[in-house]
XYZ file of C-alpha atoms in Angstrom:
419
model
C 0.092 -0.025 0.362
C 1.744 3.178 -0.694
C 1.224 6.841 1.490
C 1.221 10.105 0.423
C 4.585 10.908 2.482
C 3.567 15.228 1.911
C 0.132 14.720 3.485
C 1.178 12.938 6.852
C 4.247 15.218 7.112
C 2.521 18.501 6.463
C -0.357 17.010 9.191
C 2.283 16.367 11.562
C 3.806 19.457 11.428
C 0.642 21.320 12.140
C 0.138 18.861 15.265
C 3.998 19.936 16.298
C 3.854 23.612 15.621
C 0.360 24.214 17.814
C 1.347 24.367 21.072
C -2.109 22.756 22.582
C -2.092 20.043 20.767
C 1.706 19.132 20.961
C 1.541 17.021 24.185
C -0.792 14.291 21.441
C 2.457 13.748 19.696
C 3.707 12.387 22.950
C 4.697 8.589 22.746
C 3.963 8.783 26.562
C 0.152 11.333 25.821
C -1.606 11.339 29.656
C -5.523 11.856 28.539
C -6.229 13.127 32.454
C -2.885 14.989 32.240
C -4.146 17.142 28.987
C -7.339 17.405 30.143
C -6.518 18.888 33.865
C -4.107 20.848 32.021
C -6.517 22.407 29.418
C -9.267 23.107 32.103
C -6.891 25.086 34.361
C -5.553 27.432 31.452
C -9.047 28.182 30.741
C -9.621 27.294 27.199
C -11.920 24.242 26.775
C -13.431 25.653 24.085
C -10.612 26.821 21.545
C -8.536 23.431 22.571
C -12.130 21.148 21.441
C -11.681 23.409 18.118
C -8.446 22.555 17.387
C -9.312 19.310 18.695
C -12.278 18.773 16.285
C -10.613 20.112 13.297
C -7.427 17.996 13.708
C -10.794 15.005 13.522
C -12.071 16.407 10.574
C -7.811 16.080 9.084
C -7.450 13.596 9.985
C -10.332 11.689 8.416
C -9.720 13.178 5.374
C -6.377 11.891 5.400
C -7.595 8.537 6.254
C -10.337 8.389 3.281
C -7.479 9.736 1.188
C -5.859 7.234 1.794
C -8.049 4.050 1.539
C -9.622 5.244 -1.235
C -5.848 5.801 -3.040
C -4.752 2.064 -1.874
C -8.250 0.297 -1.626
C -6.915 -3.030 -3.982
C -3.936 -3.372 -1.385
C -6.433 -3.537 1.272
C -8.797 -5.506 -0.559
C -5.909 -7.977 -1.386
C -4.405 -8.412 2.038
C -8.242 -9.011 3.528
C -8.627 -11.890 1.474
C -5.239 -12.901 2.412
C -6.358 -12.597 5.929
C -9.399 -15.096 5.019
C -7.052 -17.516 3.609
C -4.745 -17.476 7.064
C -7.563 -18.132 9.041
C -8.701 -20.765 6.972
C -5.318 -22.230 7.175
C -4.594 -21.850 10.818
C -8.214 -23.690 11.596
C -6.864 -26.194 9.507
C -3.868 -26.374 11.078
C -5.601 -26.431 14.842
C -7.846 -29.246 13.518
C -5.058 -31.167 12.765
C -3.644 -30.159 16.209
C -6.375 -31.822 17.798
C -5.808 -34.807 16.049
C -2.476 -35.016 16.509
C -2.875 -34.403 20.487
C -5.934 -37.160 20.141
C -3.672 -39.485 18.561
C -0.743 -39.240 21.186
C -3.765 -39.441 24.006
C -4.611 -43.712 22.342
C -0.711 -44.080 22.407
C -0.445 -42.798 25.863
C -3.758 -44.979 27.126
C -1.711 -47.922 25.187
C 1.609 -47.528 26.399
C 1.642 -45.600 29.835
C -1.435 -47.389 31.600
C 0.666 -51.271 30.554
C 3.590 -49.420 32.460
C 2.515 -48.566 35.155
C 0.512 -52.143 35.642
C 3.769 -53.874 34.965
C 5.656 -51.979 37.571
C 3.096 -52.516 39.674
C 3.260 -56.029 39.497
C 7.549 -56.203 39.814
C 6.609 -54.678 42.656
C 4.693 -57.121 43.829
C 6.605 -59.822 42.081
C 9.691 -58.464 43.893
C 8.510 -58.230 47.570
C 6.890 -61.741 46.784
C 9.923 -63.444 46.173
C 11.748 -61.384 49.153
C 8.923 -62.718 51.462
C 9.020 -66.086 50.029
C 13.113 -65.953 50.620
C 12.520 -64.878 54.153
C 10.119 -67.513 55.142
C 12.906 -70.124 53.581
C 15.455 -68.823 55.923
C 13.128 -68.673 58.971
C 11.891 -72.557 57.956
C 15.698 -72.939 57.747
C 16.641 -71.563 60.957
C 13.884 -73.175 62.954
C 14.880 -76.231 61.159
C 18.891 -75.468 62.967
C 17.671 -74.526 66.101
C 15.708 -77.649 66.632
C 18.587 -79.582 65.504
C 21.170 -77.647 68.107
C 18.765 -78.606 71.512
C 18.538 -82.147 69.822
C 22.479 -81.731 69.762
C 22.497 -79.601 73.136
C 20.310 -82.507 74.662
C 22.990 -84.779 73.762
C 25.809 -83.875 75.718
C 29.611 -83.087 75.520
C 29.808 -86.148 72.777
C 27.812 -83.617 70.989
C 29.150 -80.365 70.815
C 31.239 -80.708 67.391
C 27.712 -80.788 65.358
C 26.894 -77.640 67.799
C 29.842 -75.619 66.632
C 28.276 -76.802 63.223
C 24.935 -76.387 64.093
C 25.778 -72.361 64.999
C 28.486 -72.035 61.897
C 25.069 -72.305 59.682
C 22.689 -70.303 61.338
C 26.033 -67.443 61.902
C 25.838 -67.415 57.691
C 22.393 -67.770 57.605
C 21.884 -64.433 59.535
C 24.872 -63.108 57.700
C 22.667 -62.955 54.223
C 19.777 -60.946 55.628
C 18.531 -59.295 58.465
C 16.537 -61.210 60.400
C 15.973 -59.047 63.507
C 12.592 -57.885 64.659
C 11.103 -61.822 64.041
C 9.276 -62.374 67.397
C 9.878 -66.180 66.767
C 12.874 -65.860 66.352
C 14.045 -63.142 69.073
C 11.897 -65.681 71.692
C 14.719 -68.407 70.836
C 17.384 -65.835 71.453
C 17.961 -66.597 74.673
C 18.554 -69.892 74.003
C 21.598 -69.462 71.114
C 23.610 -67.121 73.910
C 23.145 -69.562 76.175
C 24.379 -72.554 74.216
C 27.019 -70.780 72.254
C 28.622 -70.332 75.552
C 28.478 -73.471 76.814
C 30.049 -74.733 73.489
C 32.740 -71.895 73.377
C 33.379 -73.230 77.615
C 33.496 -76.307 76.589
C 35.811 -76.030 73.851
C 37.851 -74.122 75.703
C 38.548 -76.457 78.318
C 39.161 -79.305 75.911
C 41.550 -77.022 74.471
C 43.976 -75.957 77.894
C 43.199 -79.840 79.050
C 43.954 -81.587 74.927
C 47.300 -79.018 75.607
C 48.649 -80.104 78.811
C 47.980 -83.171 78.226
C 49.549 -82.915 74.812
C 46.554 -85.134 73.130
C 46.114 -83.887 69.367
C 42.628 -85.463 69.411
C 41.286 -82.971 71.883
C 43.732 -80.492 70.536
C 41.778 -80.686 67.116
C 38.537 -81.330 67.782
C 38.287 -77.910 70.017
C 40.567 -76.159 67.506
C 37.746 -77.160 64.631
C 34.796 -76.210 67.029
C 36.422 -72.324 67.160
C 37.260 -72.173 63.138
C 33.440 -72.895 63.168
C 32.351 -70.398 65.442
C 34.269 -67.960 64.151
C 36.648 -67.239 66.638
C 40.340 -69.370 65.579
C 42.390 -66.557 65.596
C 40.399 -64.580 68.904
C 41.420 -67.466 70.419
C 45.048 -68.909 68.925
C 45.566 -64.799 70.613
C 44.755 -65.269 73.972
C 45.582 -69.037 74.423
C 49.232 -68.099 73.188
C 48.906 -64.961 75.107
C 48.420 -67.029 78.239
C 51.481 -69.123 77.921
C 53.808 -66.125 76.761
C 52.399 -64.693 80.542
C 52.703 -67.803 82.478
C 56.747 -68.304 81.073
C 57.233 -64.690 82.070
C 55.591 -65.138 85.575
C 57.927 -68.502 86.016
C 61.270 -66.594 84.479
C 60.537 -63.868 87.616
C 59.880 -66.020 90.540
C 62.578 -68.268 89.409
C 64.852 -65.025 90.104
C 63.339 -63.172 92.563
C 65.717 -62.864 95.443
C 62.509 -62.696 98.100
C 61.418 -65.432 97.054
C 64.923 -67.343 96.996
C 65.261 -66.133 100.203
C 61.994 -67.817 101.557
C 62.628 -71.134 100.191
C 66.110 -70.700 101.968
C 65.196 -69.356 105.359
C 67.870 -66.994 104.853
C 66.431 -63.732 106.348
C 68.879 -62.772 108.075
C 70.083 -62.983 112.230
C 66.469 -62.363 114.194
C 64.096 -62.483 111.158
C 61.494 -64.712 110.209
C 60.058 -62.815 107.249
C 60.558 -61.054 104.108
C 62.982 -58.111 104.517
C 60.493 -55.126 103.295
C 60.502 -53.303 100.101
C 63.259 -50.909 99.241
C 65.939 -52.803 101.719
C 68.516 -55.086 100.323
C 68.102 -59.123 99.431
C 71.374 -60.534 99.987
C 71.793 -63.644 101.201
C 73.362 -63.568 104.756
C 76.935 -65.168 105.590
C 77.158 -69.065 105.018
C 73.975 -68.749 103.502
C 75.615 -68.020 99.674
C 75.346 -72.268 99.073
C 72.156 -72.822 99.834
C 70.663 -69.643 97.931
C 73.190 -71.187 94.677
C 71.613 -74.441 94.942
C 67.925 -73.016 95.340
C 68.550 -70.949 91.793
C 69.729 -73.397 89.938
C 67.172 -75.344 90.989
C 64.620 -73.292 90.340
C 66.321 -72.561 86.791
C 66.657 -76.490 85.944
C 62.849 -76.347 86.637
C 62.060 -73.162 84.637
C 63.908 -74.783 81.623
C 62.011 -77.721 82.359
C 58.917 -76.123 82.628
C 59.731 -73.707 79.638
C 60.317 -76.984 76.914
C 57.544 -78.738 78.606
C 55.857 -75.080 77.474
C 57.576 -75.248 73.770
C 56.431 -79.047 73.259
C 52.342 -78.257 73.929
C 53.090 -75.428 71.342
C 54.830 -77.544 69.144
C 51.831 -79.310 69.396
C 49.191 -76.886 68.567
C 51.530 -75.828 65.179
C 50.940 -78.999 63.847
C 47.494 -79.666 64.775
C 46.790 -76.361 62.776
C 49.268 -77.443 60.094
C 46.980 -80.398 60.055
C 43.261 -79.271 60.472
C 41.958 -77.889 57.342
C 38.848 -76.011 56.176
C 36.112 -78.402 54.594
C 35.398 -75.955 51.901
C 38.795 -74.159 50.553
C 40.771 -77.238 51.702
C 43.224 -74.120 53.455
C 44.752 -75.393 56.676
C 44.316 -73.012 59.861
C 47.507 -72.243 60.210
C 47.160 -70.448 56.723
C 43.749 -68.759 58.274
C 44.714 -67.349 61.417
C 48.278 -65.906 59.804
C 49.730 -64.130 56.506
C 53.094 -65.422 57.562
C 52.453 -69.155 57.442
C 56.914 -69.403 56.427
C 56.960 -68.668 60.617
C 54.883 -70.610 61.937
C 53.659 -70.607 65.661
C 56.117 -72.179 67.470
C 58.954 -70.006 65.474
C 56.824 -67.146 66.768
C 56.323 -67.841 70.298
C 60.085 -69.229 70.803
C 61.344 -65.548 69.826
C 59.072 -64.367 72.516
C 60.769 -66.635 75.397
C 64.001 -65.336 73.981
C 62.720 -61.962 74.689
C 61.582 -62.707 78.043
C 64.289 -64.389 79.114
C 66.961 -61.837 77.838
C 64.948 -59.331 79.288
C 64.118 -61.043 82.992
C 68.125 -62.466 83.095
C 69.662 -58.362 82.718
C 66.873 -56.720 84.760
C 67.338 -59.634 87.495
C 71.474 -59.159 87.262
C 70.757 -55.550 87.467
C 68.320 -55.532 90.580
C 70.454 -58.155 92.970
C 74.586 -58.154 93.346
C 74.171 -61.720 94.211
C 71.939 -62.919 90.987
C 75.337 -60.804 89.033
C 78.199 -63.129 90.857
C 76.017 -66.569 90.776
C 75.930 -66.108 86.701
C 79.558 -64.595 85.987
C 80.651 -67.452 88.713
C 78.499 -70.132 86.906
C 78.327 -68.815 83.562
C 79.145 -72.176 81.644
C 76.910 -73.996 83.978
C 74.289 -70.953 82.757
C 75.461 -71.451 79.102
C 74.625 -75.112 79.667
C 71.811 -75.196 81.075
C 69.934 -73.091 78.910
C 71.900 -74.738 75.422
C 69.768 -77.434 76.353
C 66.320 -75.354 76.074
C 67.552 -74.260 72.964
C 68.169 -78.038 71.508
C 65.448 -79.226 72.479
C 63.286 -75.803 70.443
C 65.790 -76.707 67.562
C 64.200 -80.202 67.343
C 60.499 -78.876 68.179
C 61.715 -76.701 65.111
C 62.699 -79.313 63.017
C 60.274 -81.753 63.700
C 57.777 -79.398 62.863
C 59.104 -78.382 60.013
C 59.085 -82.161 58.734
C 55.285 -82.363 59.726
C 53.854 -79.482 58.286
C 56.357 -79.704 54.615
C 57.108 -76.319 54.877
C 60.867 -75.233 53.512
C 60.358 -71.324 54.407
C 60.336 -72.274 58.121
C 62.833 -70.037 59.875
C 65.464 -71.966 61.984
C 65.777 -71.632 65.442
C 69.044 -69.544 66.398
C 72.194 -71.673 66.680
C 73.090 -69.558 69.596
C 71.407 -68.414 73.331
C 71.554 -65.150 72.772
C 69.352 -64.106 75.543
C 72.392 -65.074 77.804
C 73.927 -62.020 79.441
C 77.276 -61.904 77.794
C 80.199 -63.918 79.549
C 82.453 -62.340 82.306
C 85.052 -60.747 81.261
């Protein structure tokens, strides 16, 4: 549509030059403010006249534009009708597409939600069935455990095996909060404590009597109860403490005085702490005799202890886990090459080294006795060393371990010879 730029600009200039009508050209024109200003200036009549003239001019300009461009206006009106029909057709197709999407959703989404619901129900049913199977299995094991407990000590290895199955069952799932099983917990705790007590008694008795059958049964029980490493640590610790206690008692000057009755003139009790514990004149010989007698007994008791530990080591090598076929010794220790016996021997030598040095520093008499009879001291503890080498050699043969570290060839725990 072509416009008449000359007429349009003339009308614009006429309005712009008129101070009263110039605000009408502003983009932020406020009709209320314009009317208020007109009334305040008392030029309402004049302003209305000018507005009427302006409106007439605008109408004439519009008429002129329509007459001069009516063909373009008609074609654009026809185009608007065509566009409206196209928009209606697109809207109809959009509605059809939406209906098709809704039909697809009803065919896919609804079955999906149904499948999801059924899958969740199936998973819950499977979990419930699995839990029920475990509860039934637990009841069966508890019933079997009651029968085995009623059988007395002859069945306590089977009791431990049953406890092993119960522990495996409890590891796989959470059975807490099930009342029928919670009611059985006191019985399970009593039975477990009883079998642990019996196994400890059998282990200590078997080691004391050097009975490998009893030791093996006790170790198997603790293995089934999953307490084998901790139990062995306690047993070895108790034997180590017993050796240390025997060494301290054998080298205790106060105890020597009590055994020889050498309390000095007019004394019949042990000296008070802080006083000298030297033998009285004439009693040195009896002191030395008592000292070497005690050391002889110490070596004998230590040899016996080493034999018991060696027996324990052999049983640990021979006993194997029924599933993995790995020996108990490999299960409890990553350094299987050293073994239980050699480790224990190292601890014994350390105890002897510390206690002999401490006793020699604390008592002048003991230091003089060691120095004067040093060959006897070496010979005495060489017997202990020979016994340890024999035991470790037997252990290495029985365990078929070529990596077993031998016992040191010399008694390094002895104090140095006198100059």
